[in-house]
């Protein structure tokens, strides 16, 4: 009996050590919260453009109302400028919507109106993905752009919304 009691403390020590090691591994695998602050700062140009769309209405009707108001402001500056907001695409992590500005038949501006930003990881991913997708779209002058690694769902939604905006602008 005395030998069994010695095994139990040893089991407790082994289990406590394993739990401690597991807890340390989990703590060390967490990312610090400083990265999302940087991502928000780098994506600062994107939220500015999303403020008018937020006052424009819900996701279903904002496409028409935002497109009309943006088109009116664009046409006052130059007679051949047109801004169109694409359809809202529901992705696994949230809605994605893009607004394009076309001047003289060329794609001159692409702005993400809606995109996932509910948690720090969304903000971090979109902080690097949205500027890259914008550059790709402006360079390609179409929705035939490369996906951003690590932002597959956002990239897919961006491409679909961009294509619908371009279709609306040309048709």
GROMACS .gro file of C-alpha atoms in nm:
model
  171
    1UNK     CA    1   0.000   0.000   0.000
    2UNK     CA    2   0.280   0.233   0.085
    3UNK     CA    3   0.426   0.189  -0.266
    4UNK     CA    4   0.096   0.295  -0.430
    5UNK     CA    5   0.089   0.624  -0.242
    6UNK     CA    6   0.431   0.713  -0.376
    7UNK     CA    7   0.310   0.658  -0.734
    8UNK     CA    8   0.021   0.899  -0.697
    9UNK     CA    9   0.236   1.201  -0.610
   10UNK     CA   10   0.457   1.113  -0.904
   11UNK     CA   11   0.152   1.100  -1.132
   12UNK     CA   12   0.042   1.439  -1.003
   13UNK     CA   13   0.385   1.582  -1.070
   14UNK     CA   14   0.389   1.443  -1.423
   15UNK     CA   15   0.038   1.570  -1.494
   16UNK     CA   16   0.114   1.911  -1.343
   17UNK     CA   17   0.433   1.936  -1.548
   18UNK     CA   18   0.252   1.838  -1.867
   19UNK     CA   19  -0.022   2.093  -1.797
   20UNK     CA   20   0.237   2.363  -1.730
   21UNK     CA   21   0.425   2.287  -2.052
   22UNK     CA   22   0.100   2.285  -2.250
   23UNK     CA   23  -0.004   2.616  -2.098
   24UNK     CA   24   0.332   2.774  -2.181
   25UNK     CA   25   0.313   2.652  -2.540
   26UNK     CA   26  -0.034   2.804  -2.576
   27UNK     CA   27   0.079   3.134  -2.425
   28UNK     CA   28   0.383   3.156  -2.649
   29UNK     CA   29   0.179   3.079  -2.961
   30UNK     CA   30  -0.049   3.381  -2.907
   31UNK     CA   31   0.025   3.685  -3.120
   32UNK     CA   32   0.066   4.019  -2.945
   33UNK     CA   33  -0.201   4.282  -2.989
   34UNK     CA   34   0.045   4.535  -3.131
   35UNK     CA   35   0.015   4.400  -3.488
   36UNK     CA   36  -0.352   4.500  -3.535
   37UNK     CA   37  -0.266   4.857  -3.437
   38UNK     CA   38  -0.015   4.866  -3.719
   39UNK     CA   39  -0.261   4.704  -3.957
   40UNK     CA   40  -0.525   4.963  -3.874
   41UNK     CA   41  -0.271   5.239  -3.936
   42UNK     CA   42  -0.170   5.097  -4.274
   43UNK     CA   43  -0.532   5.054  -4.379
   44UNK     CA   44  -0.627   5.405  -4.270
   45UNK     CA   45  -0.705   5.509  -4.628
   46UNK     CA   46  -0.963   5.233  -4.662
   47UNK     CA   47  -1.188   5.321  -4.362
   48UNK     CA   48  -1.208   5.684  -4.475
   49UNK     CA   49  -1.375   5.575  -4.795
   50UNK     CA   50  -1.604   5.334  -4.613
   51UNK     CA   51  -1.760   5.610  -4.400
   52UNK     CA   52  -1.985   5.746  -4.679
   53UNK     CA   53  -2.106   5.396  -4.762
   54UNK     CA   54  -2.197   5.332  -4.400
   55UNK     CA   55  -2.431   5.632  -4.411
   56UNK     CA   56  -2.560   5.527  -4.754
   57UNK     CA   57  -2.775   5.240  -4.629
   58UNK     CA   58  -2.776   4.865  -4.585
   59UNK     CA   59  -2.568   4.626  -4.790
   60UNK     CA   60  -2.845   4.547  -5.039
   61UNK     CA   61  -2.950   4.903  -5.117
   62UNK     CA   62  -2.616   5.079  -5.067
   63UNK     CA   63  -2.500   4.964  -5.409
   64UNK     CA   64  -2.756   5.177  -5.588
   65UNK     CA   65  -2.756   5.477  -5.356
   66UNK     CA   66  -2.377   5.491  -5.318
   67UNK     CA   67  -2.328   5.449  -5.691
   68UNK     CA   68  -2.568   5.735  -5.768
   69UNK     CA   69  -2.418   5.977  -5.515
   70UNK     CA   70  -2.063   5.885  -5.607
   71UNK     CA   71  -2.141   5.911  -5.977
   72UNK     CA   72  -2.292   6.256  -5.926
   73UNK     CA   73  -1.988   6.386  -5.740
   74UNK     CA   74  -1.754   6.231  -5.996
   75UNK     CA   75  -1.935   6.383  -6.292
   76UNK     CA   76  -1.921   6.734  -6.140
   77UNK     CA   77  -1.539   6.725  -6.139
   78UNK     CA   78  -1.498   6.589  -6.490
   79UNK     CA   79  -1.753   6.496  -6.753
   80UNK     CA   80  -1.613   6.148  -6.819
   81UNK     CA   81  -1.571   6.019  -6.462
   82UNK     CA   82  -1.797   5.749  -6.323
   83UNK     CA   83  -1.798   5.581  -5.981
   84UNK     CA   84  -1.980   5.252  -5.934
   85UNK     CA   85  -2.016   5.035  -5.626
   86UNK     CA   86  -2.007   4.659  -5.682
   87UNK     CA   87  -2.231   4.399  -5.525
   88UNK     CA   88  -2.175   4.302  -5.163
   89UNK     CA   89  -2.020   3.956  -5.158
   90UNK     CA   90  -2.073   3.751  -4.842
   91UNK     CA   91  -1.757   3.561  -4.748
   92UNK     CA   92  -1.690   3.324  -4.462
   93UNK     CA   93  -1.548   3.608  -4.251
   94UNK     CA   94  -1.782   3.889  -4.354
   95UNK     CA   95  -1.902   4.104  -4.644
   96UNK     CA   96  -1.671   4.247  -4.909
   97UNK     CA   97  -1.774   4.534  -5.136
   98UNK     CA   98  -1.568   4.742  -5.378
   99UNK     CA   99  -1.623   5.084  -5.540
  100UNK     CA  100  -1.446   5.172  -5.865
  101UNK     CA  101  -1.390   5.502  -6.040
  102UNK     CA  102  -1.349   5.503  -6.416
  103UNK     CA  103  -1.222   5.805  -6.608
  104UNK     CA  104  -1.195   5.805  -6.986
  105UNK     CA  105  -1.241   5.429  -6.997
  106UNK     CA  106  -0.957   5.361  -6.750
  107UNK     CA  107  -0.985   5.225  -6.398
  108UNK     CA  108  -0.840   5.507  -6.187
  109UNK     CA  109  -0.949   5.422  -5.832
  110UNK     CA  110  -1.055   5.108  -5.644
  111UNK     CA  111  -1.178   5.138  -5.286
  112UNK     CA  112  -1.290   4.866  -5.048
  113UNK     CA  113  -1.620   4.993  -4.910
  114UNK     CA  114  -1.693   4.692  -4.689
  115UNK     CA  115  -1.454   4.427  -4.567
  116UNK     CA  116  -1.418   4.201  -4.263
  117UNK     CA  117  -1.285   4.394  -3.964
  118UNK     CA  118  -1.459   4.235  -3.667
  119UNK     CA  119  -1.146   4.109  -3.492
  120UNK     CA  120  -0.774   4.191  -3.480
  121UNK     CA  121  -0.686   3.906  -3.715
  122UNK     CA  122  -0.928   4.039  -3.980
  123UNK     CA  123  -0.772   4.383  -3.944
  124UNK     CA  124  -0.423   4.240  -3.975
  125UNK     CA  125  -0.503   4.037  -4.287
  126UNK     CA  126  -0.691   4.319  -4.460
  127UNK     CA  127  -0.420   4.566  -4.363
  128UNK     CA  128  -0.186   4.400  -4.611
  129UNK     CA  129  -0.435   4.233  -4.848
  130UNK     CA  130  -0.651   4.530  -4.950
  131UNK     CA  131  -0.366   4.759  -5.066
  132UNK     CA  132  -0.216   4.469  -5.263
  133UNK     CA  133  -0.551   4.385  -5.425
  134UNK     CA  134  -0.600   4.754  -5.511
  135UNK     CA  135  -0.257   4.774  -5.677
  136UNK     CA  136  -0.325   4.455  -5.873
  137UNK     CA  137  -0.663   4.581  -5.996
  138UNK     CA  138  -0.524   4.918  -6.106
  139UNK     CA  139  -0.233   4.750  -6.283
  140UNK     CA  140  -0.450   4.488  -6.457
  141UNK     CA  141  -0.736   4.733  -6.536
  142UNK     CA  142  -0.972   4.440  -6.479
  143UNK     CA  143  -1.087   4.191  -6.217
  144UNK     CA  144  -0.837   3.935  -6.345
  145UNK     CA  145  -0.604   3.974  -6.048
  146UNK     CA  146  -0.398   3.738  -5.833
  147UNK     CA  147  -0.522   3.620  -5.496
  148UNK     CA  148  -0.337   3.734  -5.185
  149UNK     CA  149  -0.185   3.450  -4.988
  150UNK     CA  150  -0.344   3.426  -4.645
  151UNK     CA  151  -0.647   3.630  -4.753
  152UNK     CA  152  -0.821   3.384  -4.982
  153UNK     CA  153  -1.178   3.465  -4.880
  154UNK     CA  154  -1.123   3.841  -4.892
  155UNK     CA  155  -0.948   3.809  -5.229
  156UNK     CA  156  -1.234   3.604  -5.375
  157UNK     CA  157  -1.497   3.849  -5.249
  158UNK     CA  158  -1.290   4.145  -5.371
  159UNK     CA  159  -1.259   3.998  -5.721
  160UNK     CA  160  -1.631   3.919  -5.742
  161UNK     CA  161  -1.736   4.264  -5.621
  162UNK     CA  162  -1.481   4.429  -5.851
  163UNK     CA  163  -1.615   4.233  -6.148
  164UNK     CA  164  -1.974   4.333  -6.069
  165UNK     CA  165  -1.871   4.699  -6.040
  166UNK     CA  166  -1.688   4.685  -6.371
  167UNK     CA  167  -1.987   4.512  -6.535
  168UNK     CA  168  -2.220   4.784  -6.400
  169UNK     CA  169  -1.989   5.059  -6.519
  170UNK     CA  170  -1.957   4.925  -6.873
  171UNK     CA  171  -2.313   4.801  -6.912
   0.00000   0.00000   0.00000
